[in-house]
Amino acid sequence: MILQVFLLSSKGDHLIYKDFRGETDASIINIFYEKVVALPGDQPPIVMYHDGLHLIHIRQGGLYFVATSKSNLSPFTVIEFLNRLAALIKDYCGALSEKTVRMNFALIYELLDEMMDYGYVQTTSTDILKNFIQTEAVTSKPFSLFDLSNVGLFGADTQQSKVAPSTAASRPMLTTRGDQGSKNEIFVDVIERLTVVIGSNGTLMKSDVQGEIRVKCFLPSCSEIRIGLNEEFSVGKSQLRGYGTAVRVDECRFNESVRLDEFENYRILKIHPSHGEQTVMQYQLYDELPLAPPFRLFPTLERDPTGRLLIYMKLRCDLPPKSSALNVSLNLPVPKGTLSMSQNLSSPDQSAELQQSSKSIQWDIVRFPGGSQLSAMFKLEVPGLSSASLLEVGPASLSFELPKHTCTGLQIRFLRLSVSQPALPQRWVRYVTHSDSYTIRI
Amino acid sequence: MTDSKYFTTTKKGEIFELKAELNSDKKEKKKEAVKKVIASMTVGKDVSALFPDVVNCMQTDNLELKKLVYLYLMNYAKSQPDMAIMAVNTFVKDCEDPNPLIRALAVRTMGCIRVDKITEYLCEPLRKCLKDEDPYVRKTAAVCVAKLHDINAQLVEDQGFLDTLKDLISDSNPMVVANAVAALSEIAESHPNSNLLDLNPQSINKLLTALNECTEWGQIFILDCLANYTPRDDRESQSICERVTPRLSHANSAVVLSAVKVLMKFMEMLPKDLDYYGMLLKKLAPPLVTLLSAEPELQYVALRNINLIVQKRPEILKHEMKVFFVKYNDPIYVKLEKLDIMIRLASQANIAQVLAELKEYATEVDVDFVRKAVRAIGRCAIKVEQSAERCVSTLLDLIQTKVNYVVQEAIVVIKDIFRKYPNKYESVIATLCENLDSLDEPEARAAMIWIVGEYAERIDNADELLESFLEGFHDESTQVQLQLLTAIVKLFLKKPTETQELVQQVLSLATQDSDNPDLRDRGYIYWRLLSTDPVAAKEVVLAEKPLISEETDLIEPTLLDELICHIGTLASVYHKPPSAFVEGSRGVQHKRLPPRTGSNESVESPESTQPVVGQSADQPPAVIPSQGDLLGDLLNLDLGPPASTVSSGPTSTMQMGAMDLLGGGLDSLMGDDAEGLGGDLGGSPAIGTSFGSPAVMPASLNVPVGGGLGDLFDLGSNVGMPCGSYVEPKTVWLPAVKAKGLEISGTVARRMGTIQMELTLSNKAMQVMTDFAIQFNRNSFGLAPAAALQVHTPLSPNQTIDVVLPLSTVGPVMKMEPLNNLQVAVKNNIDVFYFSCIYPISILFVEEGRMERQVFLATWKDIPNENEAQFHIKDCRLNSDAVSNKLQNNNIFSIAKRNVDGQEMLYQSMRLTNGIWVLAELRMQASSSSYMLSLKCRAPEVSQFVFQSYEAILKN
């Protein structure tokens, strides 16, 4: 059973400390911090042991969430619980940071009291919790939908009218009583993470997609909503629907609250969303992308007569011409002996530098339109360049964001609220693909 | 206005100010004040002085304020028990409040106040709340029973709360059910013998029904509870599996893992030819794969579990190799785990893919990861024969990179490949030799030297190479020194003409200039071997080596089975049994997988003498020590044969003498027949000291051995003779191969009225062992260590020590099969090891075992005849006096002697430590050499073991 739960700031300040069993004392907090700071990189920091006490922690929002136990409990339970705690704090206080936690400590204590009793997890569902929570969240500044200063991911293309700012969904879940400017809104986000390995000969060796549909609900009263997916959506290899290009995933998991009676025939998910954020559906696709992977790299390595290493790279973005990739960053390890680098880039909105600490080239492209191609030439000064040191070059890894794009092709056909709301709520559907691990071998 | 201001004030009169505010009339101000108090509490300031003032705020109808006050109370009630009583009235009143939130709050808080006095006030409100109409109150009350049980277990039983709790399992509300199961599980754990969670088919059915109703967290409690149940047969097992399988697609990974645990355990009972079994295997893969898309923290924990599952049932994930490929942005600890699993899953079918991956990894940046990747390539070569050639060429490519640590690691694994496929890849030796100078790690140097020595006849300049190492001989690590010594001796045996000088040099370096006993002793052995019989030396040193087996780092099968029962818990992350890291788990029984009840696979009968269950169906793969010990193994391998060759004739006697003189256990000499202890001693110090003690030895190598020491031995045995009771000779309980180099032999003896375990610990690994500890499993007579295992100094490699561990008989009792079986766990800094041993029951005979004659007669008549057991003791020619003397020394007391028709009858009694009396009639025929023993006892199952003791005592 869990004995204690505590939250620490990244500097080790005690933010929250709750002892559920009275079997241990608070001195463990400082011991934990000393241990976690002293950890060498290659050691799994998840489970630590000190004097009969097991310490399990996660890090979110720059904070340490820690639980302790003496028994042989399930670390999965603890990690899931701590993750939910972090999510709930985010839901209730709007964001997860040292500041919001400090401001709302009384609320968090109250949450903890309802979430866990005597070390047993009670509930982590906002629906149930909202019946018990009395304290109201304190936010640092009133939320404004028009605060567009922080344009990011989702709101990349601000020219287009119907895009919500990325901060729109990060605000406290409103309690039943307070209705300070309660916006009547619901967000449905489709988020995919892409893992790709392209071999040195250009073959696609691995391509996985992990995706999820998340609903953030800020409606005053949540009645049933219906989310329609592509009709061609199919699960598993055998099951193909229709003649068109199927939207296929290998596995699919649904939140407990999702009703699937119309899923089989109409691909409709029905849920009663609770306040705040929840993951409605998670899915995976292995090894069969419906489209070509978004990026291809054509590198050439050469030694010029003066003994320098020339790396010429052509990077092509295979997205449809209308969309584009953002914040593309390519990282290429180079020989350890590299001293300096000169560069020649094809267009001005790129930048590149040699990172001395990791001996790698970092090539950044802020915006990369689909169907276009960029190239770069790097000349490296490597004393004693041998053929073996050419082996040290690569693999290249890319990180990027693809707004308004899903790799599986999953789309939300419609989002319907069944019961007529007093005022028609704003409905937002957003798509984004992140790179999880995109590797191109050289 | 935000809460953060509460953290900022630290003025002097703060407590005073707070006091004033707490006593304010205004509600808002009070609330603010209590918040401030709690903020101070969080950062660790002592605000206990405000206790009465805060308690005064308790009587309020504002729920938010009330919750805050209760929060404070929970924290400080323990340090202020008298004050806490002040609050009791409000608690009791709140338990009657019309608002269910307040009722629940009161009962929750009262349980958390761990003050004895409060418990008596708690009972009535708790009883009401357990039957409350509101489920929120009931679920809180259910937990409260567990809280109260922790404070006062007796009270909870007397008040009948446990029965109420059992009823709550069938409650209509899922949260109530979940908490009831959780509370009962915990209470049951502290009372292992109570049948609180009486798991029978009916109650299991109830739990399975509740499983569908429960919240996700409740499902975890229920699944964990199910995992403790052992189904009666495969049919029941299958039906439970069918009902648990849907949980595998749950979004909560803790639910998934608990379900996997149940399935992995119950699968054990399903016959493998069943269609359902195959289906189940297929169903297990997707949820495990899905876990790998979670956060790195969960991924790591999942990978540790998958590592166990793959070892137990590789077929589950054999097609999923790709998901274990490393992503460049995985944290290093995830990468290393994935690599490990990749090797375990490597097979002929996927080896090409795996190798291509590993080659990529070997050029990455992270040093630890690269090293492990290179090692992995070597392990692939050893595991999949068809791939060996490709692995070797991959390794050669890597050596070409000249990256220092890659080269060294590659050489270490190539050595293993040579051992697995001798005389196949020698062509690469030339390439290896080019890199000789860049090797700076002992392991790599030792591996290279081994290769040079092993293939000396094919390397033209082997002598030059080895000579170059010899220059800095004293600066090398022991590992390298030992290897160099062996390699040069090998070289000498292969090319005797040109290397005489070299071998002289290394032998004198090893024997005369070194302080290291291992090195010195090995030097002497070679020296003597070479000078007495070079032909024999050749046979011994150049003997064909056994091949190394393919799987390394496997978890020992019994431990693996136990860990499978603990899937999804900390044990599965640490890969250690819970007893190794959970306090107070001494009495906790090790979990075992249920035996398979399948159709054609019941190989072992249930009453099999093997104490280890669960090994039945699948033949467990042999475990060889991990990489680190491999070399040690290798070294001993060179040495093993010489020891046994040497120990012939007088030498062996001498070894025995030396051995026991060392150990100081003169008594044990009696038992020590010269039955080849020396044989498996290998290069242990026993031999070493016998050579080392007479200082003259090394000078004249041809001195016949024996002599003085042999006499000493005789003396020793004379001293030993008249002394005390029978002691079994030490036997090897834990062979070194099973315990990463730790060998334990021992015996259990009764000396001067105390029972003691006499252990000989030998370190056959290459690293120092420390932190020894010992634990017994529960056993038939409650044997338990009476003191800690006294190993004061670290045990260095090849050192042997004797330890005496006093035992008591007051430990927890559980009937074992056979009765005198004892399961022992020994821990050291390396790992925890398990073994079981059999002790003679005679050690349990107490000194007060003499029965009055009358009592004897009455008891004999009183015990029913079916309890009588008769045995023959053959081939024993002692007269009755000698017999009764011998037996008396072992606390078997002769009460009367009769002579009937040329038969002598001895009537004897003995008493076991647990109070069981055993009565015996020993009939001795003057004419024959066989005795007849009749035993009567109220617990007839001990008779057989008493007989065994008789036989052992009389024949020794």
Coordinates of N, CA and C in Angstrom, one line a residue, chain B residues 419-476:
Chain B
R419 N 35.1 -20.2 -27.6 CA 34.8 -21.3 -26.7 C 33.6 -22.1 -27.2
K420 N 32.7 -21.4 -27.8 CA 31.5 -22.1 -28.3 C 31.8 -22.9 -29.6
Y421 N 32.5 -22.3 -30.5 CA 32.9 -22.9 -31.8 C 34.4 -23.0 -31.9
P422 N 35.0 -24.0 -31.2 CA 36.4 -24.1 -31.3 C 36.9 -24.4 -32.7
N423 N 38.0 -23.9 -33.0 CA 38.7 -24.2 -34.3 C 37.9 -23.8 -35.5
K424 N 37.2 -22.7 -35.4 CA 36.4 -22.4 -36.6 C 36.7 -21.0 -37.1
Y425 N 37.0 -20.1 -36.2 CA 37.2 -18.7 -36.6 C 38.6 -18.2 -36.3
E426 N 39.5 -19.1 -36.3 CA 40.9 -18.7 -35.9 C 41.5 -17.7 -36.9
S427 N 40.9 -17.6 -38.1 CA 41.4 -16.7 -39.1 C 41.4 -15.2 -38.6
V428 N 40.5 -15.0 -37.7 CA 40.4 -13.6 -37.2 C 41.5 -13.2 -36.2
I429 N 42.3 -14.2 -35.7 CA 43.2 -13.9 -34.7 C 44.2 -12.8 -35.0
A430 N 44.6 -12.9 -36.3 CA 45.6 -11.9 -36.7 C 45.1 -10.4 -36.5
T431 N 43.8 -10.2 -36.9 CA 43.2 -8.9 -36.7 C 43.2 -8.5 -35.2
L432 N 42.8 -9.5 -34.4 CA 42.8 -9.2 -33.0 C 44.1 -8.8 -32.5
C433 N 45.2 -9.5 -32.9 CA 46.5 -9.2 -32.4 C 47.0 -7.8 -32.7
E434 N 46.4 -7.3 -33.8 CA 46.8 -5.9 -34.2 C 46.4 -4.9 -33.1
N435 N 45.4 -5.3 -32.4 CA 44.8 -4.3 -31.4 C 45.3 -4.5 -30.0
L436 N 46.3 -5.3 -29.9 CA 46.8 -5.7 -28.6 C 47.2 -4.5 -27.7
D437 N 47.8 -3.5 -28.3 CA 48.3 -2.3 -27.6 C 47.2 -1.4 -27.0
S438 N 46.0 -1.5 -27.7 CA 45.0 -0.5 -27.3 C 44.2 -1.0 -26.1
L439 N 44.4 -2.3 -25.7 CA 43.6 -2.8 -24.7 C 44.0 -2.3 -23.3
D440 N 43.1 -1.6 -22.6 CA 43.5 -1.2 -21.3 C 42.6 -1.7 -20.2
E441 N 41.5 -2.4 -20.6 CA 40.6 -2.9 -19.5 C 41.0 -4.4 -19.2
P442 N 41.1 -4.7 -17.9 CA 41.5 -6.0 -17.5 C 40.8 -7.1 -18.2
E443 N 39.5 -7.0 -18.3 CA 38.7 -8.1 -18.9 C 39.1 -8.3 -20.4
A444 N 39.3 -7.3 -21.1 CA 39.7 -7.4 -22.5 C 41.1 -8.0 -22.6
R445 N 42.0 -7.5 -21.7 CA 43.4 -8.0 -21.7 C 43.4 -9.5 -21.4
A446 N 42.6 -9.9 -20.4 CA 42.6 -11.3 -20.0 C 42.0 -12.1 -21.2
A447 N 41.0 -11.6 -21.8 CA 40.4 -12.4 -22.9 C 41.4 -12.5 -24.1
M448 N 42.1 -11.5 -24.4 CA 43.1 -11.5 -25.4 C 44.2 -12.5 -25.1
I449 N 44.7 -12.5 -23.8 CA 45.7 -13.4 -23.4 C 45.2 -14.8 -23.5
W450 N 44.0 -15.1 -23.1 CA 43.4 -16.4 -23.2 C 43.5 -16.9 -24.7
I451 N 43.1 -16.0 -25.6 CA 43.1 -16.4 -27.0 C 44.5 -16.7 -27.4
V452 N 45.4 -15.9 -27.1 CA 46.8 -16.2 -27.5 C 47.3 -17.5 -26.9
G453 N 47.0 -17.8 -25.7 CA 47.4 -19.0 -25.1 C 46.7 -20.2 -25.7
E454 N 45.5 -20.1 -25.9 CA 44.7 -21.2 -26.5 C 45.1 -21.6 -27.9
Y455 N 45.5 -20.5 -28.7 CA 45.8 -20.8 -30.0 C 47.3 -20.5 -30.3
A456 N 48.1 -20.8 -29.3 CA 49.5 -20.4 -29.3 C 50.2 -21.1 -30.5
E457 N 49.8 -22.3 -30.9 CA 50.5 -23.0 -32.0 C 50.2 -22.3 -33.3
R458 N 49.2 -21.5 -33.4 CA 48.9 -20.9 -34.7 C 49.4 -19.5 -34.8
I459 N 49.9 -19.0 -33.7 CA 50.4 -17.6 -33.7 C 51.9 -17.6 -33.6
D460 N 52.5 -17.2 -34.7 CA 54.0 -17.4 -34.8 C 54.7 -16.7 -33.6
N461 N 54.2 -15.5 -33.3 CA 55.0 -14.7 -32.3 C 54.3 -14.7 -31.0
A462 N 53.6 -15.8 -30.7 CA 52.8 -15.9 -29.4 C 53.7 -15.6 -28.2
D463 N 54.9 -16.2 -28.3 CA 55.9 -16.0 -27.1 C 56.2 -14.5 -27.0
E464 N 56.4 -13.8 -28.1 CA 56.7 -12.4 -28.0 C 55.5 -11.6 -27.4
L465 N 54.3 -11.9 -27.9 CA 53.2 -11.2 -27.4 C 53.0 -11.4 -25.9
L466 N 53.1 -12.6 -25.5 CA 52.9 -12.9 -24.1 C 54.1 -12.3 -23.2
E467 N 55.2 -12.3 -23.8 CA 56.4 -11.7 -23.1 C 56.1 -10.2 -22.9
S468 N 55.5 -9.6 -23.9 CA 55.3 -8.2 -23.8 C 54.4 -7.9 -22.6
F469 N 53.4 -8.8 -22.4 CA 52.5 -8.6 -21.2 C 53.3 -8.8 -19.9
L470 N 54.3 -9.6 -19.9 CA 54.9 -10.1 -18.7 C 55.7 -8.9 -18.1
E471 N 56.1 -8.0 -18.9 CA 57.0 -6.9 -18.4 C 56.3 -6.2 -17.2
G472 N 55.1 -5.9 -17.4 CA 54.4 -5.1 -16.3 C 53.6 -6.0 -15.4
F473 N 54.0 -7.3 -15.2 CA 53.2 -8.3 -14.6 C 52.6 -7.8 -13.3
H474 N 53.4 -7.2 -12.4 CA 52.9 -6.8 -11.1 C 51.9 -5.7 -11.1
D475 N 51.8 -5.0 -12.2 CA 50.8 -3.9 -12.3 C 49.5 -4.4 -12.8
E476 N 49.5 -5.6 -13.3 CA 48.2 -6.1 -13.9 C 47.2 -6.5 -12.8

